XYZ file of N, CA, C and O in Angstrom:
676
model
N 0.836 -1.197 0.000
C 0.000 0.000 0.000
C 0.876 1.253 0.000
O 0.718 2.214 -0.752
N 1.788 1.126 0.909
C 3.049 2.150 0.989
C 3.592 2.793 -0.465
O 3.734 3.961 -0.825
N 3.800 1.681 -1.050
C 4.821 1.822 -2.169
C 3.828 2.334 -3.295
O 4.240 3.274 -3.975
N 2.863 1.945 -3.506
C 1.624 2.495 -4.292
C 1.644 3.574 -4.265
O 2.324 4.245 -5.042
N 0.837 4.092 -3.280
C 0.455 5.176 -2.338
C 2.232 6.558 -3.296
O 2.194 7.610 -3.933
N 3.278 5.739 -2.867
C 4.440 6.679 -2.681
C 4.275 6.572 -4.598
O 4.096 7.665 -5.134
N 4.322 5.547 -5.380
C 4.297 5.894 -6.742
C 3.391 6.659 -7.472
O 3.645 7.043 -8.614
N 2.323 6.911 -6.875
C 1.167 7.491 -7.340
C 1.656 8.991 -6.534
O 1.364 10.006 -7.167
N 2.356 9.194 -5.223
C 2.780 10.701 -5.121
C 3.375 10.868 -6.028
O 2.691 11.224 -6.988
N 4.758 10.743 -6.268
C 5.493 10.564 -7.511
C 5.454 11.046 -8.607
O 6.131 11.955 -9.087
N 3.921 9.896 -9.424
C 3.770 10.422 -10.705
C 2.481 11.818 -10.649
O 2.175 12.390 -11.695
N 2.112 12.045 -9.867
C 1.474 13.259 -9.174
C 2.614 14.458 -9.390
O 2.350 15.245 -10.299
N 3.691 14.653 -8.750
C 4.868 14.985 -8.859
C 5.260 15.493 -10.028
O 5.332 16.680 -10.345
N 5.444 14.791 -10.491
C 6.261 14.473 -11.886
C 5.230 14.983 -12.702
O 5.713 15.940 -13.306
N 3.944 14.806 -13.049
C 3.176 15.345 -13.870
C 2.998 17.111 -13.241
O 2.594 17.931 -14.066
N 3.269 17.537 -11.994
C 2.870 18.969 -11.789
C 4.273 19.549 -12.299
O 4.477 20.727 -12.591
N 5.224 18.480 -12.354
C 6.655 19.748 -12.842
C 6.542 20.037 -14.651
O 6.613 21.136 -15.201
N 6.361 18.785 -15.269
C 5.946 18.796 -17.098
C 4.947 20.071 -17.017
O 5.195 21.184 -17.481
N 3.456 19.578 -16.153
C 2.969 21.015 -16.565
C 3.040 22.628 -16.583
O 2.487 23.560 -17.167
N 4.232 22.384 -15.422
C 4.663 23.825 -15.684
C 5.279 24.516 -17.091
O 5.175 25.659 -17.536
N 5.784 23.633 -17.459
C 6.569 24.010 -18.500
C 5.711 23.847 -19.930
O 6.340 24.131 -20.950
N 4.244 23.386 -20.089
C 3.304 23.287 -20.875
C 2.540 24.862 -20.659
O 2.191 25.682 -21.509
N 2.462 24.890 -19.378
C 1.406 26.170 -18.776
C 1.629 27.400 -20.050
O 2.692 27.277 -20.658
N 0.869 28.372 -20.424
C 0.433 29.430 -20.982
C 1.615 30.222 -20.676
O 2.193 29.808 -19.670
N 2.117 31.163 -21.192
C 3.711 32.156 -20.546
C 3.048 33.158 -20.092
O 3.682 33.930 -19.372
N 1.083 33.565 -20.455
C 0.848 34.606 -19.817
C -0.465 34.290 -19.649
O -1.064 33.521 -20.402
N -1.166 35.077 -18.290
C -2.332 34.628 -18.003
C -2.893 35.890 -18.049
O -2.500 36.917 -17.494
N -4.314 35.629 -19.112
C -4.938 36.746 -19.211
C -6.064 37.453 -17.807
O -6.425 38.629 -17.785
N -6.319 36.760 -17.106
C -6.825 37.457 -15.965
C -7.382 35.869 -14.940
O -6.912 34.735 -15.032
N -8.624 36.412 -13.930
C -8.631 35.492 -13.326
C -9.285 34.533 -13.860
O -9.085 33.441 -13.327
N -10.241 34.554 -15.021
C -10.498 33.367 -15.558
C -9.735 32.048 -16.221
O -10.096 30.873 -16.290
N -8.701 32.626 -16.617
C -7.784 31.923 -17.119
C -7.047 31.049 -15.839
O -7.058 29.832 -15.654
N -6.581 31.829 -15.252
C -5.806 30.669 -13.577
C -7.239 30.179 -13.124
O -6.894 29.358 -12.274
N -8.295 30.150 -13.129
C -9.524 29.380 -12.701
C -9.803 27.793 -13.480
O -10.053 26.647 -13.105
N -9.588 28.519 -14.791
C -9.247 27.169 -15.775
C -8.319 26.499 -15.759
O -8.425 25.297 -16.003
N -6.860 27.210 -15.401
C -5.328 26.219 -15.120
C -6.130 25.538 -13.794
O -6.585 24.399 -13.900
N -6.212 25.978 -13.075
C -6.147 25.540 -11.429
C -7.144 23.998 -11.612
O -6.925 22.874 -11.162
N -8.604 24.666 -12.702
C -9.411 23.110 -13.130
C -8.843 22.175 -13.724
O -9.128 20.992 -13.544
N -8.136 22.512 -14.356
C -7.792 21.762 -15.385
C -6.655 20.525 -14.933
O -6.385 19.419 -15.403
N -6.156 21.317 -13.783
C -5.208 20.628 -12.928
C -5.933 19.481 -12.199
O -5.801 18.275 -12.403
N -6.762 20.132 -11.266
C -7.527 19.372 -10.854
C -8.214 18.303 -11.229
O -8.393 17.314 -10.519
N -8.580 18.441 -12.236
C -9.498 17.512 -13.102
C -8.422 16.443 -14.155
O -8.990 15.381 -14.411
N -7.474 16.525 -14.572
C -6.442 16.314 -14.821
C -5.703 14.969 -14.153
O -5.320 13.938 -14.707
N -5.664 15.272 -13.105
C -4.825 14.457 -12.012
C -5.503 13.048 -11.812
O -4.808 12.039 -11.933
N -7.089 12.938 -11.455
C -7.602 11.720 -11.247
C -7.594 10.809 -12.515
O -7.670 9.588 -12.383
N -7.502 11.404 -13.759
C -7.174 10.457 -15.088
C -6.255 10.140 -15.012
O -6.192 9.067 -15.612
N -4.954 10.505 -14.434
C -3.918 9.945 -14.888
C -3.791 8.604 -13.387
O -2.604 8.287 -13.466
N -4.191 8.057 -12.606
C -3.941 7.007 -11.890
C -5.669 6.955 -11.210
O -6.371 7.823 -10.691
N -5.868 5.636 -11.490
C -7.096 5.316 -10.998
C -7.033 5.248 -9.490
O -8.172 5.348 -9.032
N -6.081 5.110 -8.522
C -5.824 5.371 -7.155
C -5.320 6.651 -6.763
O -4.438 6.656 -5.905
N -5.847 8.091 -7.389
C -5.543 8.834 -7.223
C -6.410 9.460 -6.142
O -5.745 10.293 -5.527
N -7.504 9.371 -5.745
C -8.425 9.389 -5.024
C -8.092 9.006 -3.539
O -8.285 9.726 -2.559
N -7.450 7.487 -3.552
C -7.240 7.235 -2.183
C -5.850 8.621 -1.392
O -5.709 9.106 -0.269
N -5.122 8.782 -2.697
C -4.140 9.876 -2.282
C -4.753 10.937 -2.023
O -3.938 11.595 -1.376
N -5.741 11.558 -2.128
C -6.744 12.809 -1.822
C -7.148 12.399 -0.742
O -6.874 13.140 0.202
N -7.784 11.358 -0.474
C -8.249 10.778 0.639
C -7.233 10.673 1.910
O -7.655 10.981 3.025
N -5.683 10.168 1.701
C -5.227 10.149 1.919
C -4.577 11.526 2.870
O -4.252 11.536 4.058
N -4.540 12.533 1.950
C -4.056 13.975 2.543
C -4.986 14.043 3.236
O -4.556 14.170 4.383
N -6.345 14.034 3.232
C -7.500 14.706 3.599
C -7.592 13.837 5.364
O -8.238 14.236 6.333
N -6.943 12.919 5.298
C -7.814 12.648 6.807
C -7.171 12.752 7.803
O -7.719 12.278 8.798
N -5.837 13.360 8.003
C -5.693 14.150 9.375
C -6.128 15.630 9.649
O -5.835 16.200 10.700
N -6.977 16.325 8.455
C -8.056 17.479 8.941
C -9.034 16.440 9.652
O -9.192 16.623 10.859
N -9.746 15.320 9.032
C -10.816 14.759 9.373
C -10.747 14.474 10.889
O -11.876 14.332 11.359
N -9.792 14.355 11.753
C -9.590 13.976 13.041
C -9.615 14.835 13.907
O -9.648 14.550 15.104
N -9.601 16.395 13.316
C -9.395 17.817 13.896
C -10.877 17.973 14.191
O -11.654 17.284 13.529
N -11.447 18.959 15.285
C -12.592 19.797 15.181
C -12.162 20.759 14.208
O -11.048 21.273 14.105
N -13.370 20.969 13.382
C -12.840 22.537 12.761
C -13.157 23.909 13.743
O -13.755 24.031 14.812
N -12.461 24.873 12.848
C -11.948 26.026 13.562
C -12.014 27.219 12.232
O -12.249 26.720 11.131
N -11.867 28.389 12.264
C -12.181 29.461 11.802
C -11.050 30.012 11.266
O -10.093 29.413 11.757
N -10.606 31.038 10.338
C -9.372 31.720 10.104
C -9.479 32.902 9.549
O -10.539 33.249 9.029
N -8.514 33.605 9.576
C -8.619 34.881 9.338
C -6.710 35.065 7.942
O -5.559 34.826 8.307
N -7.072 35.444 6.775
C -5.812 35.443 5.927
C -5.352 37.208 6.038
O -6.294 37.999 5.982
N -4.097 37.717 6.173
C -3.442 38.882 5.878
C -3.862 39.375 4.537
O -4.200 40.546 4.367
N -3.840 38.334 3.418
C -4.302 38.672 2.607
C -4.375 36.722 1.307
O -3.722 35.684 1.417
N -5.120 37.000 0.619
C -4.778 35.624 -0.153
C -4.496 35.424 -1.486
O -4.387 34.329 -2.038
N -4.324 37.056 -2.238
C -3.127 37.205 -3.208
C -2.103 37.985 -2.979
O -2.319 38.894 -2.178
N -1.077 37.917 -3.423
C -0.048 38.546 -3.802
C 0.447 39.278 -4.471
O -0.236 38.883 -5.416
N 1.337 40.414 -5.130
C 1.456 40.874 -6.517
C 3.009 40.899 -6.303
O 3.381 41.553 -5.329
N 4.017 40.261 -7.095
C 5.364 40.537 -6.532
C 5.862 41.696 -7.630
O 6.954 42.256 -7.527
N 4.965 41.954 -8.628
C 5.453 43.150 -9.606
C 6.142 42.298 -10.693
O 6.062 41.107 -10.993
N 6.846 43.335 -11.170
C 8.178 43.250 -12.053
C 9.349 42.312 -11.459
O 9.918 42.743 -10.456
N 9.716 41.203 -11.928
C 11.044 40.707 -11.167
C 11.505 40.119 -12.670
O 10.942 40.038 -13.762
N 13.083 39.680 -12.049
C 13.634 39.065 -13.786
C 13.917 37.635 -13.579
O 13.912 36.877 -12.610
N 14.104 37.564 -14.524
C 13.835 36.322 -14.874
C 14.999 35.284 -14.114
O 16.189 35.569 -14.245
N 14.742 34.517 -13.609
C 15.431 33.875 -13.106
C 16.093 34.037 -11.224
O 17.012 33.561 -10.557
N 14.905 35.038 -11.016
C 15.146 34.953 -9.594
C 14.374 34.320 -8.991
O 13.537 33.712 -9.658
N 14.333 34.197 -7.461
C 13.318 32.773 -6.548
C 13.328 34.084 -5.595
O 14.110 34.902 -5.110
N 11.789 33.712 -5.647
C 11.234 35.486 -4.806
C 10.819 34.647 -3.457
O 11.424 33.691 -2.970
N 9.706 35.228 -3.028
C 9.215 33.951 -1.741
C 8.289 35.326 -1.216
O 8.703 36.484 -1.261
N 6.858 34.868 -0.680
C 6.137 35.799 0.170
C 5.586 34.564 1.087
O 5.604 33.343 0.927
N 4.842 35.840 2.630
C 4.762 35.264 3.626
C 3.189 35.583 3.756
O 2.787 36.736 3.601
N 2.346 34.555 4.038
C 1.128 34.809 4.014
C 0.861 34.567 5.806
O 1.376 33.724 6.540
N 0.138 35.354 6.043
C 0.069 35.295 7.811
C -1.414 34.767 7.694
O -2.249 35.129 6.865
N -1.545 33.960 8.566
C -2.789 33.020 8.698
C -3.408 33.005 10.707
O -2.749 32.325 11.493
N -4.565 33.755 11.187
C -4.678 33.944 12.509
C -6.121 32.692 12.375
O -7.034 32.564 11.559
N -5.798 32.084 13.382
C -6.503 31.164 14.237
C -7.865 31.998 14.882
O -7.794 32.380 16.050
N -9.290 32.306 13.961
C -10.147 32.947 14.491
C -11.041 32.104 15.034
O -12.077 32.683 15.358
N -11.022 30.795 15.283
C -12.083 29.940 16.267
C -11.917 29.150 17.385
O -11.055 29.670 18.093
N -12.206 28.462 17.712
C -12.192 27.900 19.213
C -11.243 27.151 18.939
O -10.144 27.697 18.837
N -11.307 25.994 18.774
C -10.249 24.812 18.208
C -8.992 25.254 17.640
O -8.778 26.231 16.922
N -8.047 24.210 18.163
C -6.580 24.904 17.471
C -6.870 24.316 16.111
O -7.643 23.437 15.729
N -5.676 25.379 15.290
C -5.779 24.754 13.627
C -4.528 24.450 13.435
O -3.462 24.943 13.805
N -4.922 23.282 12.597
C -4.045 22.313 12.095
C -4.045 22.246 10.512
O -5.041 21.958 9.847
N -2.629 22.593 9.927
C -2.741 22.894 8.812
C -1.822 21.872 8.490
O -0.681 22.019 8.927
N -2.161 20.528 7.591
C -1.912 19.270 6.774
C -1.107 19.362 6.105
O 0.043 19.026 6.390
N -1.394 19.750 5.224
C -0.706 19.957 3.948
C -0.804 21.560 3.035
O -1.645 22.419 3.299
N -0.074 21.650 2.280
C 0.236 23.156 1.445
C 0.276 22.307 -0.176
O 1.195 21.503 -0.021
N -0.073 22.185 -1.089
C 0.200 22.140 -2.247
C -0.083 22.866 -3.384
O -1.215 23.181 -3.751
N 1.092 23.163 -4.012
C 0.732 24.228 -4.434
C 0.465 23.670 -6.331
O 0.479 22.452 -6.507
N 0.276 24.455 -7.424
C -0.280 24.002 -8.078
C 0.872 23.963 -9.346
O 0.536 23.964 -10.530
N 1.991 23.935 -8.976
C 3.251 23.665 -10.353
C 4.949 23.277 -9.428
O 5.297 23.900 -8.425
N 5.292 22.810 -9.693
C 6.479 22.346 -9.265
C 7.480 24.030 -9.122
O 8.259 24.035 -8.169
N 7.463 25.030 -9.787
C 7.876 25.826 -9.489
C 7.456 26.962 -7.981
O 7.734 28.133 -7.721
N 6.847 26.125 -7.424
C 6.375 27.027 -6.524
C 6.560 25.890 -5.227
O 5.781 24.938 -5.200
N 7.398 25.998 -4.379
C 7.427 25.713 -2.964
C 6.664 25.873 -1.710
O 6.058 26.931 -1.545
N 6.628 25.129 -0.977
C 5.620 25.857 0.083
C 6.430 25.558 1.487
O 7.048 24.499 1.586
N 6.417 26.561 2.633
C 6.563 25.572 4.149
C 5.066 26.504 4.640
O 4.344 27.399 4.198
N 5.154 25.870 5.493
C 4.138 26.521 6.556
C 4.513 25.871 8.117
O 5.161 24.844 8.320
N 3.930 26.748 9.111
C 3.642 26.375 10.392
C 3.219 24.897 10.432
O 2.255 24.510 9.771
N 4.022 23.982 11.292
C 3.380 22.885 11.662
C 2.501 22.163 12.665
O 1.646 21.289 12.525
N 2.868 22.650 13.468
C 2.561 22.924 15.333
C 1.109 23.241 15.202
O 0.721 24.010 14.322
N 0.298 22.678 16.043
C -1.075 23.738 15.822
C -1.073 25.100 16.508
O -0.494 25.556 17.495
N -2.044 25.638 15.504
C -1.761 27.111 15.866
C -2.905 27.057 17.051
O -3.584 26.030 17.037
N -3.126 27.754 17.788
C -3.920 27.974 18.913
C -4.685 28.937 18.865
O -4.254 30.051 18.567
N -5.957 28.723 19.140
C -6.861 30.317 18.878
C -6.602 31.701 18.991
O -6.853 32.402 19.971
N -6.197 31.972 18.163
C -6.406 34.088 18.807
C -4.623 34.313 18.212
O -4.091 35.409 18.037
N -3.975 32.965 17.992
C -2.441 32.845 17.167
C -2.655 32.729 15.903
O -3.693 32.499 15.283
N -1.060 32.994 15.398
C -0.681 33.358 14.126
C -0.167 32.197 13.465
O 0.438 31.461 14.244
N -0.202 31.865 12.486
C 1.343 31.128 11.857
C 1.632 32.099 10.607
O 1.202 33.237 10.418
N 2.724 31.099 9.585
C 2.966 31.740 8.402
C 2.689 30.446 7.775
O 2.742 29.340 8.312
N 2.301 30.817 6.215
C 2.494 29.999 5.018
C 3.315 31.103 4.098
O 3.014 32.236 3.722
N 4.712 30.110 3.862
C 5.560 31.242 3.021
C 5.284 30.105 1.304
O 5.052 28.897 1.255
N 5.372 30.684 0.624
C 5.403 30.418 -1.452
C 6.942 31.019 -1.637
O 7.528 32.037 -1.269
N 7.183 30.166 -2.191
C 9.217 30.364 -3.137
C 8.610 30.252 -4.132
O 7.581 29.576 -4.118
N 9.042 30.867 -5.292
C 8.450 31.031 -6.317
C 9.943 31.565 -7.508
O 10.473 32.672 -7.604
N 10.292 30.106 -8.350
C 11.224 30.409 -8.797
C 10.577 30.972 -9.979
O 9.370 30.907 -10.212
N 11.694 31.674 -10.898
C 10.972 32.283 -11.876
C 11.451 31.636 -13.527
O 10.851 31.761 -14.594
N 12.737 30.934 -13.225
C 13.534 30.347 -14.325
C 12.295 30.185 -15.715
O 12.460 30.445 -16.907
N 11.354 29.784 -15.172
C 11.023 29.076 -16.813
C 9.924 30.172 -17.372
O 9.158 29.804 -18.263
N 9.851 31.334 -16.926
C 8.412 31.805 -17.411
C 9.235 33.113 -17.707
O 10.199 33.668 -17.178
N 8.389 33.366 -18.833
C 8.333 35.246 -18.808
C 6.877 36.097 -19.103
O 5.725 35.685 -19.239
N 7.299 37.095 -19.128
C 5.800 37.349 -18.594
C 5.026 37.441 -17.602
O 5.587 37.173 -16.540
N 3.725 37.774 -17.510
C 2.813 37.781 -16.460
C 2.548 36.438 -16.044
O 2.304 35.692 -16.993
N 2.519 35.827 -14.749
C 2.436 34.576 -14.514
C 1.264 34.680 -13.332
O 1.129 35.787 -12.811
N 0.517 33.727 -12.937
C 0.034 33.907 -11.746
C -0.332 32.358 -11.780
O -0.766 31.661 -12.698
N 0.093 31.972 -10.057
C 0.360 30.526 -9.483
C -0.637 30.475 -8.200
O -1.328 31.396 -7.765
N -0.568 29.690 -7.915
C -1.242 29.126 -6.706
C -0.748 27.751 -5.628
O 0.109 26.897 -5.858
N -1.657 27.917 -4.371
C -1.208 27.088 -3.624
C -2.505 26.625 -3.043
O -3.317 27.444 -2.611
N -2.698 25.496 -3.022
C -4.131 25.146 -1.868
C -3.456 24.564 -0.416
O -2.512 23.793 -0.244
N -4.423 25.323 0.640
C -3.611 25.102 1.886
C -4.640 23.695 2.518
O -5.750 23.759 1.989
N -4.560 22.881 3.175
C -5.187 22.152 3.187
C -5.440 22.136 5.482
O -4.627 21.726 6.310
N -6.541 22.617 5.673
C -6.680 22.315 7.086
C -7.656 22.108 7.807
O -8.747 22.257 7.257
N -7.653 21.801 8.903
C -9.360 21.615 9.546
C -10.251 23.131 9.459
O -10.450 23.810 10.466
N -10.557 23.374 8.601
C -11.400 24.577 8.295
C -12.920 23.873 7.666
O -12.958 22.788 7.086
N -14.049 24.702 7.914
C -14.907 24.242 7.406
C -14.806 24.437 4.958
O -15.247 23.751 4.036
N -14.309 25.224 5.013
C -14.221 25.420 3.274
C -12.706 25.362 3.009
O -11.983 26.343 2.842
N -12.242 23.761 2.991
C -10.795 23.238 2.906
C -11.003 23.466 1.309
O -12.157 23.735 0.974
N -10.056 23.393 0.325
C -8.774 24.299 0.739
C -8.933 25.402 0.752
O -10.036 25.837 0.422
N -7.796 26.361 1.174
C -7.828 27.819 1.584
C -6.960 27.518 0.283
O -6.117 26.667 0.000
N -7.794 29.064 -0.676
C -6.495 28.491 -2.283
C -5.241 30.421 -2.098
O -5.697 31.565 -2.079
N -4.544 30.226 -2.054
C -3.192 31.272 -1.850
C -2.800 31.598 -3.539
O -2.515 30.633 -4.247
N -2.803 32.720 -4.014
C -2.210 33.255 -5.308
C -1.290 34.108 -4.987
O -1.143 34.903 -4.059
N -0.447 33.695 -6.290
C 0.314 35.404 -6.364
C 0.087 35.564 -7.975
O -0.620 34.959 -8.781
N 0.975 36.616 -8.078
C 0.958 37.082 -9.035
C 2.699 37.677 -9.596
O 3.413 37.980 -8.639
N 3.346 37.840 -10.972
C 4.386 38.229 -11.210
C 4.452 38.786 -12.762
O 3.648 38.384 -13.603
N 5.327 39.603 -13.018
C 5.864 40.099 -14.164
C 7.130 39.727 -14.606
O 8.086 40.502 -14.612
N 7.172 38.540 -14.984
C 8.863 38.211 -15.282
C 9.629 38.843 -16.678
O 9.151 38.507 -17.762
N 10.729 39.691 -16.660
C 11.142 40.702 -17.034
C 12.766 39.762 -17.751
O 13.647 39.192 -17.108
N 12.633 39.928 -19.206
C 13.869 39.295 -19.535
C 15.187 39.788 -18.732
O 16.282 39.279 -18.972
């Protein structure tokens, strides 16, 4: 089950880094990253018929949590103008607005060019954590805009995180 489980992360993996490099070089507004972000989504369960138990899989140490409430600093980004080939990184501040501590699972974000850490520890009501995005820029030029789904005991899982960039030859 292990080894399954780990080949099906894998080719999960491996198919989000190819699509980066398929992705559009510019996104015309938010309809367009609404359609990448589906397309991803929808995407993923064709390519392994046990892709599901891996969703399932992420999904059930929220399931063990009470849920709890949150409050985001903000849940896009704009990093501007940057050139090409730098690794930027923003910090998204995430406050614990309900009773129950929150427990945040997993971060995935939606292209191999984009990293995630976050707080692991549960955060405790009325506390903070961070979810930081690295965001290399090597393969794109142009206007780009990426995403991250945060995955936690919240009642409307995932919390989805954007930015936005101008990559500048």
């Amino acid at each position: 089950m292990k080894k399954t489980l780990s080949i099906i992360a894998l080719s999960i993996i491996g198919f989000g880094l190819v699509s980066c490099k398929k992705e559009n070089k510019e996104v015309q507004g938010t309809e367009t990253a609404t359609a990448d972000s589906t397309a991803i989504q929808q995407t993923a369960p064709t390519d392994s018929a046990a892709s599901p138990a891996v969703a399932n899989a992420a999904a059930a140490p929220v399931s063990n949590q009470p849920l709890t409430s949150v409050a985001l600093s903000e849940n896009n980004f704009d990093f501007g103008k940057i050139k090409k080939g730098d690794k930027v990184q923003h910090i998204y501040e995430i406050t614990n607005t309900g009773k129950n501590p929150l427990v945040i699972s997993e971060v995935k974000p939606g292209c191999g060019c984009t990293a995630p850490d976050f707080t692991k520890e549960p955060i405790l009501p009325g506390k903070k954590g961070n979810i930081t995005l690295h965001f290399d820029s090597s393969s794109f030029d142009g206007n780009v805009q990426k995403y991250a789904d945060v995955f936690a005991n919240v009642d409307k899982a995932p919390i989805k995180l954007t930015f936005t960039a101008n990559i500048q030859p």
